[in-house]
């Protein structure tokens, strides 16, 4: 049963990779990368059950945290073009201050 789940996850990961390369917008690609990371977390957990090593669940939880932080960082970077504090762009004057 776990082997079938692993195969289904691998197929879903291939489909997520196809969306990652064919995504028409940036957000489609970020969503596909996040989906791929989520499926990787599940695959690590399933592999832990297949190999009877429950410590893989800790690794999968850590990978889930990294996946979440990475997705937020990528979205923030593309939104503000920086990962640090957000700096307001200078305002454009209307030309009334002559």
Coordinates of C-alpha atoms in Angstrom, one line a residue:
X1 CA 0.0 0.0 0.0
X2 CA 2.8 2.4 0.8
X3 CA 4.6 1.5 -2.4
X4 CA 1.5 2.4 -4.4
X5 CA 1.3 5.7 -2.5
X6 CA 5.0 6.4 -3.3
X7 CA 4.4 5.7 -7.0
X8 CA 1.3 8.0 -7.0
X9 CA 3.4 10.7 -5.3
X10 CA 6.1 10.4 -7.9
X11 CA 3.6 10.7 -10.7
X12 CA 2.1 13.8 -9.1
X13 CA 5.6 15.2 -8.7
X14 CA 6.3 14.7 -12.4
X15 CA 3.0 16.6 -13.2
X16 CA 4.0 19.4 -10.8
X17 CA 7.4 19.6 -12.6
X18 CA 5.5 19.9 -15.9
X19 CA 3.5 22.8 -14.5
X20 CA 6.7 24.3 -13.2
X21 CA 8.2 24.5 -16.6
X22 CA 5.0 25.3 -18.6
X23 CA 3.4 27.7 -16.1
X24 CA 2.5 30.9 -18.0
X25 CA 2.9 33.2 -15.0
X26 CA 5.4 33.5 -12.2
X27 CA 2.7 32.7 -9.6
X28 CA 1.9 29.4 -11.4
X29 CA 5.5 28.5 -11.2
X30 CA 5.8 29.4 -7.6
X31 CA 2.6 27.4 -6.8
X32 CA 4.0 24.4 -8.8
X33 CA 7.3 24.6 -6.9
X34 CA 5.4 24.7 -3.6
X35 CA 3.3 21.8 -4.7
X36 CA 6.4 19.8 -5.6
X37 CA 7.9 20.6 -2.2
X38 CA 4.7 19.4 -0.4
X39 CA 4.7 16.2 -2.4
X40 CA 8.4 15.7 -1.5
X41 CA 7.4 16.0 2.2
X42 CA 4.8 13.3 1.7
X43 CA 7.2 11.1 -0.2
X44 CA 9.8 11.4 2.6
X45 CA 7.2 10.4 5.1
X46 CA 6.0 7.4 3.0
X47 CA 9.6 6.3 2.4
X48 CA 10.1 6.4 6.2
X49 CA 7.2 4.0 6.6
X50 CA 8.5 1.8 3.8
X51 CA 11.9 1.5 5.3
X52 CA 10.5 1.3 8.9
X53 CA 12.5 4.4 9.9
X54 CA 10.2 6.8 11.7
X55 CA 12.9 9.4 12.1
X56 CA 12.2 10.3 8.4
X57 CA 9.0 12.0 9.7
X58 CA 11.2 14.6 11.5
X59 CA 13.2 15.2 8.3
X60 CA 9.9 15.6 6.4
X61 CA 8.6 18.2 9.0
X62 CA 11.9 20.1 8.7
X63 CA 11.6 20.0 4.9
X64 CA 8.0 21.3 5.1
X65 CA 9.2 24.2 7.2
X66 CA 12.0 25.0 4.7
X67 CA 9.5 24.7 1.8
X68 CA 7.1 27.2 3.4
X69 CA 9.8 29.7 4.3
X70 CA 11.3 29.4 0.8
X71 CA 8.0 30.0 -0.9
X72 CA 7.3 33.1 1.2
X73 CA 10.8 34.4 0.5
X74 CA 10.4 33.9 -3.3
X75 CA 7.0 35.6 -3.3
X76 CA 8.3 38.5 -1.2
X77 CA 11.3 38.9 -3.4
X78 CA 9.2 39.1 -6.6
X79 CA 6.8 41.5 -4.9
X80 CA 9.3 43.9 -3.4
X81 CA 12.5 43.1 -5.2
X82 CA 14.3 42.7 -1.9
X83 CA 14.3 40.3 1.0
X84 CA 15.1 43.0 3.6
X85 CA 13.0 45.8 4.9
X86 CA 10.6 47.3 2.4
X87 CA 11.7 50.7 1.2
X88 CA 9.1 53.0 -0.2
X89 CA 9.9 54.3 -3.7
X90 CA 10.4 58.1 -3.9
X91 CA 7.2 59.9 -4.7
X92 CA 6.8 61.6 -8.0
X93 CA 6.2 65.3 -7.6
X94 CA 3.3 66.9 -9.5
X95 CA 5.3 69.9 -10.6
X96 CA 3.5 72.4 -8.4
X97 CA 6.6 73.1 -6.2
X98 CA 8.3 75.6 -8.5

